[in-house]
CSV table of C-alpha atoms in Angstrom, one decimal:
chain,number,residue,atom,x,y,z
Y,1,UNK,CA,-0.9,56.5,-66.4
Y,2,UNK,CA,-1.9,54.1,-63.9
Y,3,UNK,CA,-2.5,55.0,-60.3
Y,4,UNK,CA,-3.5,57.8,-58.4
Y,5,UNK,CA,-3.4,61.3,-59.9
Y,6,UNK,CA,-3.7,65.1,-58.1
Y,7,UNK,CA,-4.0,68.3,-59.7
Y,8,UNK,CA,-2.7,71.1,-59.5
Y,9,UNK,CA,0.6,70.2,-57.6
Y,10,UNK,CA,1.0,73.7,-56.5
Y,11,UNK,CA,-1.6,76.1,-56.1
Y,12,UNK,CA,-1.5,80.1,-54.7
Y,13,UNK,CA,-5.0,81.8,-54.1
Y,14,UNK,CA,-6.1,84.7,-52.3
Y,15,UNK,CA,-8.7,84.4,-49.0
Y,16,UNK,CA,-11.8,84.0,-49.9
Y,17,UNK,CA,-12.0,82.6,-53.3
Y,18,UNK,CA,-13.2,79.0,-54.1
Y,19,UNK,CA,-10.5,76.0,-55.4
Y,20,UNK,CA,-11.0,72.9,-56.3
Y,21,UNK,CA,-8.0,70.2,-55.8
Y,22,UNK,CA,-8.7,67.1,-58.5
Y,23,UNK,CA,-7.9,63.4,-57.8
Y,24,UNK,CA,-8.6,61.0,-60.0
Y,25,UNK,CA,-7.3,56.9,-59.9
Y,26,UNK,CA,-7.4,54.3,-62.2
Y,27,UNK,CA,-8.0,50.8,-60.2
Y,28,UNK,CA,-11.9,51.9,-59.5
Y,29,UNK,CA,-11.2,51.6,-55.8
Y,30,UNK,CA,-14.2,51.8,-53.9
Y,31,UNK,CA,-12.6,54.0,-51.1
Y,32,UNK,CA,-11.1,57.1,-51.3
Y,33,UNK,CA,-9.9,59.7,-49.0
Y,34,UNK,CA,-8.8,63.1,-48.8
Y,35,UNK,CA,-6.0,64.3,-46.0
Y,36,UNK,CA,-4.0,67.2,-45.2
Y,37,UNK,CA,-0.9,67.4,-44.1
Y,38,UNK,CA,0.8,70.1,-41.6
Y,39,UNK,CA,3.6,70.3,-39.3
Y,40,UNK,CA,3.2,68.6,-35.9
Y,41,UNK,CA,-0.6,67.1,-37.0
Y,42,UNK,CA,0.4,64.6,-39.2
Y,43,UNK,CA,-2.5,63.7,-41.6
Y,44,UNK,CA,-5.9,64.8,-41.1
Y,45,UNK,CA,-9.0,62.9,-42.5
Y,46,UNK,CA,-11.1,65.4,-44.0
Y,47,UNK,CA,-13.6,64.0,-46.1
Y,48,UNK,CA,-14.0,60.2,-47.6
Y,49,UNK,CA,-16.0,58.3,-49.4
Y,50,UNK,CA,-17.0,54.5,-49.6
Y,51,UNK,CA,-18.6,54.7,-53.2
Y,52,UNK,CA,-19.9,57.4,-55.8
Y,53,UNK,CA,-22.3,59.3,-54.3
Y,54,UNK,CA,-21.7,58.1,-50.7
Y,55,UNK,CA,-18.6,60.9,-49.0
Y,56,UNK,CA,-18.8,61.7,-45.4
Y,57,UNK,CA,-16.6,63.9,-42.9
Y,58,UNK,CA,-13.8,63.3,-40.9
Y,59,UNK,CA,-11.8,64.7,-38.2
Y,60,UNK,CA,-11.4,68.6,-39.7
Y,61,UNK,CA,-14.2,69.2,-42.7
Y,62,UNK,CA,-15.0,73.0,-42.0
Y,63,UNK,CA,-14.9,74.7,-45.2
Y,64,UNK,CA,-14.5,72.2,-47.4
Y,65,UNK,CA,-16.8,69.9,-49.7
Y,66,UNK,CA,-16.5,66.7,-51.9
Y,67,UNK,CA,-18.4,64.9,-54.7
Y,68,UNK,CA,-17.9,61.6,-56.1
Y,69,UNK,CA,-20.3,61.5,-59.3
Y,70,UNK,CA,-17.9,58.6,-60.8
Y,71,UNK,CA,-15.8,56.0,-59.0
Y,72,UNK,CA,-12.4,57.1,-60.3
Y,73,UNK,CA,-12.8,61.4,-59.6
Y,74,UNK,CA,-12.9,62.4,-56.2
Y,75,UNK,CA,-12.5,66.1,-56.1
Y,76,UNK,CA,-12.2,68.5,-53.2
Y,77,UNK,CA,-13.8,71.8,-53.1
Y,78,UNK,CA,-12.8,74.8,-50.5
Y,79,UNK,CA,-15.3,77.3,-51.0
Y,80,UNK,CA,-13.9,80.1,-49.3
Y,81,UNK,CA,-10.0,79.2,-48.7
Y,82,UNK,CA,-8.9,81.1,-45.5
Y,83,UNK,CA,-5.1,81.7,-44.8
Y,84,UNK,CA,-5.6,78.2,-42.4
Y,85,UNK,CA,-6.0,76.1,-45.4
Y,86,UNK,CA,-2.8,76.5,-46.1
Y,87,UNK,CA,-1.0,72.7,-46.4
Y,88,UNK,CA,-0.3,69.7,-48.3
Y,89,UNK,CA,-3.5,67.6,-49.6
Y,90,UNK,CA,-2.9,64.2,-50.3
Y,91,UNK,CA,-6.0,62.3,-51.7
Y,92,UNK,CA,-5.8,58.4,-51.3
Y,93,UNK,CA,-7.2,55.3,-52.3
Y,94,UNK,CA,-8.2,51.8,-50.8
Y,95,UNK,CA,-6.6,48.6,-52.1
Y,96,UNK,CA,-8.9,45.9,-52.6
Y,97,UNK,CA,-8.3,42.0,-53.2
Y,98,UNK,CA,-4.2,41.1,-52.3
Y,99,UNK,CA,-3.7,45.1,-51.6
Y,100,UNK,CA,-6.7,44.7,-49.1
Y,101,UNK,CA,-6.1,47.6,-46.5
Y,102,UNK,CA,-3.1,49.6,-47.7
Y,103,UNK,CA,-3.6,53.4,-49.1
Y,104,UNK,CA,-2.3,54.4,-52.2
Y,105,UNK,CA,-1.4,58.1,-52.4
Y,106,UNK,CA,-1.3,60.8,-54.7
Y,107,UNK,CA,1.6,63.0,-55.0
Y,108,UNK,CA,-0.3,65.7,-53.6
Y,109,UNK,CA,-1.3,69.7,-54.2
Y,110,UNK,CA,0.7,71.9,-52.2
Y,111,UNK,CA,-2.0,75.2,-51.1
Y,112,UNK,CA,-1.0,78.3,-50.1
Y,113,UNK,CA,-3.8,81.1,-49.4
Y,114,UNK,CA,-2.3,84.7,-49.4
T,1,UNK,CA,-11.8,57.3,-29.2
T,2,UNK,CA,-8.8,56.1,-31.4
T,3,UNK,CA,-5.9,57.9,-31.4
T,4,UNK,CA,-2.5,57.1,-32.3
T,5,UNK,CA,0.9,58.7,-30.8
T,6,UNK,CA,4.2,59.1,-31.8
T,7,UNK,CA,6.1,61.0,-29.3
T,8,UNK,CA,9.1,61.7,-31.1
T,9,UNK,CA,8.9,64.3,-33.5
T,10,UNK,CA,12.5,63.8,-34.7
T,11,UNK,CA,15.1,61.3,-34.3
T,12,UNK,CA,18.7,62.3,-35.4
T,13,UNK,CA,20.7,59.0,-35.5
T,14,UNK,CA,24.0,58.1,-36.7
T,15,UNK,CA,25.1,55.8,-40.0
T,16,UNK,CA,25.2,51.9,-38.6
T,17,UNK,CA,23.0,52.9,-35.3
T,18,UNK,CA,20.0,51.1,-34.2
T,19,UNK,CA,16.6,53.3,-34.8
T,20,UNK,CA,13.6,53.1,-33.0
T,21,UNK,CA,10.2,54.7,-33.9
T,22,UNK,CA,7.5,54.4,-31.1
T,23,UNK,CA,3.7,54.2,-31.5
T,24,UNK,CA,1.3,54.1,-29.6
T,25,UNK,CA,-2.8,53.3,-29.9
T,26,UNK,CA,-5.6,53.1,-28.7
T,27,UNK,CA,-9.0,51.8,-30.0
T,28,UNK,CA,-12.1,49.6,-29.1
T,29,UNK,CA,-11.9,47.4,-32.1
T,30,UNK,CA,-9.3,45.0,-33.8
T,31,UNK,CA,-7.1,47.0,-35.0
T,32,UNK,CA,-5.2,47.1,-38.5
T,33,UNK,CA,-2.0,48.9,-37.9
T,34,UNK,CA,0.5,50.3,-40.7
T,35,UNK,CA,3.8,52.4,-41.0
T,36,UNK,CA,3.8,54.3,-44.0
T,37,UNK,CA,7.0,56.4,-45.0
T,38,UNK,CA,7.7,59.4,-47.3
T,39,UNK,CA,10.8,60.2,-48.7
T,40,UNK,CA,12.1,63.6,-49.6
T,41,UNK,CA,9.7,64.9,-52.6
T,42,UNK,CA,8.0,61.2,-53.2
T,43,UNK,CA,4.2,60.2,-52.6
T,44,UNK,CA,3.6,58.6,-49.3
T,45,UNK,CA,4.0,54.7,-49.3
T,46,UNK,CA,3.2,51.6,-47.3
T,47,UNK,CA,6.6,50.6,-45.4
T,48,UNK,CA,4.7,47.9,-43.5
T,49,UNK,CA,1.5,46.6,-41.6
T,50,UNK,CA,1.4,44.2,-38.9
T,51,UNK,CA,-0.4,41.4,-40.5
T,52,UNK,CA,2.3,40.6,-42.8
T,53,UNK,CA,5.1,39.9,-40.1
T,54,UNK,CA,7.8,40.8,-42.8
T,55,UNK,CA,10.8,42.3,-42.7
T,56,UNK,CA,11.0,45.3,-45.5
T,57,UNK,CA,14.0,47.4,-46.3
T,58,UNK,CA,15.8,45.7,-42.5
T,59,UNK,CA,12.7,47.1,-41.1
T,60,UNK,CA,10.3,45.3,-38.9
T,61,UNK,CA,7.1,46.3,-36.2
T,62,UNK,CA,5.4,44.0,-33.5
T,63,UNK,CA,2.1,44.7,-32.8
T,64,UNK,CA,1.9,44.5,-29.3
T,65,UNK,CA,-2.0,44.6,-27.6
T,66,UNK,CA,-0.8,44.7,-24.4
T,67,UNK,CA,1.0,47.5,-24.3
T,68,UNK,CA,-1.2,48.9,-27.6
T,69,UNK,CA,2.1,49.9,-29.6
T,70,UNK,CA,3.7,49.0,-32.7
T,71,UNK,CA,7.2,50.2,-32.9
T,72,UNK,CA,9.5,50.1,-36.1
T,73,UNK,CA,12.7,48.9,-35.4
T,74,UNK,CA,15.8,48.7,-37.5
T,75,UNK,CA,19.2,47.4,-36.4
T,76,UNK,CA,21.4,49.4,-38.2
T,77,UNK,CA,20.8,52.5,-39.9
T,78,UNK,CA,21.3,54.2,-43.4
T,79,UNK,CA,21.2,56.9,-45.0
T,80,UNK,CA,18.9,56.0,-47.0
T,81,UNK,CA,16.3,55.2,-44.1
T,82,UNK,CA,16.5,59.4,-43.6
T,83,UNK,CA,12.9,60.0,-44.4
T,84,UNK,CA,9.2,60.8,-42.3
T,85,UNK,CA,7.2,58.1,-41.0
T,86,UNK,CA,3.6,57.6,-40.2
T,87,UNK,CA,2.4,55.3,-38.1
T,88,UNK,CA,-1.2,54.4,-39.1
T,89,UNK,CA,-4.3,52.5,-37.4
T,90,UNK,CA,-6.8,51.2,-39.7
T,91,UNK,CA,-10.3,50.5,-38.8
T,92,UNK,CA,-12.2,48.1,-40.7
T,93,UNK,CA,-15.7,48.6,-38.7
T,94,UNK,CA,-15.3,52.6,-39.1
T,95,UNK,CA,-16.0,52.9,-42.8
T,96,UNK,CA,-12.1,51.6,-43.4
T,97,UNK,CA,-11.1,55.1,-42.0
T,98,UNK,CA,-7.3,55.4,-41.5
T,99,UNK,CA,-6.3,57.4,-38.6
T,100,UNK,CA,-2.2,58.4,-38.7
T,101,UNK,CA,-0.1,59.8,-36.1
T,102,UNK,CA,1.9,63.0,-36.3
T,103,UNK,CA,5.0,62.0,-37.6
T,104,UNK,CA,8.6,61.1,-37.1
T,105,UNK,CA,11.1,62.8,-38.9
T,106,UNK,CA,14.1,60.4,-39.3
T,107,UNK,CA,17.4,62.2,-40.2
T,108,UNK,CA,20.5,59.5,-40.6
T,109,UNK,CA,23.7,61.3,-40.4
T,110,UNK,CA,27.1,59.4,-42.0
């Protein structure tokens, strides 16, 4: 399919183990982004990147880590989850040409640490 | 530093009522400014930004630098319009970095 793609949707872990939430588009944006989303915060920035191998942090990047080996996969790595990570994750992508500036979003992964 | 505000954190209006969702910014640069919205279990979506000038779904936003806000506005309500909404400064000379506000939850009652 065509677009912008998280997995898992839903995800329950315990404190202190490591996750990984996958994203993965198909336009070979150049940009991507990774946010969370929590009550009364909005979305945070936490990591983004302007190309493969070039990511850098945002507003809230404790305790998490990203790669981007290939333009499409932009995966997001919490190490150690603690019971704050707890939120929606939304990665997105930057249009380029006629969809210059707009984000396209994934569906997002729904984390809950226990 | 940037920052963008919206004040409201829910608006309850009725069916046929005027809505009006504030936002605030601030920031050094030009800046590119959005509303995004999310309906109930869908992916987050564009709604509108301020270059376009368009009118989408009876909504529309002015970009005011004056006063540094971009308001959505909508005359009359629906039902349909029940949704969040995030309003959204872009920043073109900070890596293309969005920066979105907290959120207004928009409840349209019949």
């Amino acid at each position: 399919d065509a677009g912008i793609t998280q997995s898992p949707r839903y995800k329950i872990t315990e404190t202190g183990r490591q996750v990984t939430l996958m994203c993965h588009q198909t336009w070979s944006h150049s940009y991507m982004f990774w946010y969370r989303q929590d009550l009364g915060h909005g979305l945070r920035l936490i990591y983004y990147s302007a190309a493969a191998d070039i990511t850098d942090k945002g507003e809230v990047p404790d305790g998490y880590v990203v790669s981007r080996s290939k333009t499409e996969n932009f995966p997001l790595t919490l190490e150690s989850a603690t019971r704050s990570q707890t939120s929606v994750y939304f990665c997105a992508s930057r249009g380029e040409g006629i969809t210059s500036g707009e984000l396209f979003f994934g569906e997002g992964s729904r984390l809950t640490v226990l | 530093a940037q920052r963008v505000t919206q004040p409201e954190k829910l608006l309850s209006v009725f069916k046929g009522a005027p809505v009006e969702l504030k936002c605030n910014y601030s920031y050094s640069g030009s800046p590119e400014l959005f509303w995004y919205v999310q309906y109930s279990r869908q992916r987050l979506q564009l709604l509108l930004r301020h270059i376009s000038r368009e009118s989408i779904k009876g909504f529309t936003a002015d970009l005011n630098k004056g006063e540094t806000s971009f308001h959505l506005k909508k005359p009359f309500a629906q039902e349909e319009d029940s949704a969040m909404y995030y309003c959204a400064l872009g920043m073109p000379d900070s890596w293309g970095k969005f920066q979105f506000g907290a959120g207004t939850q928009v409840v349209v009652t019949p």
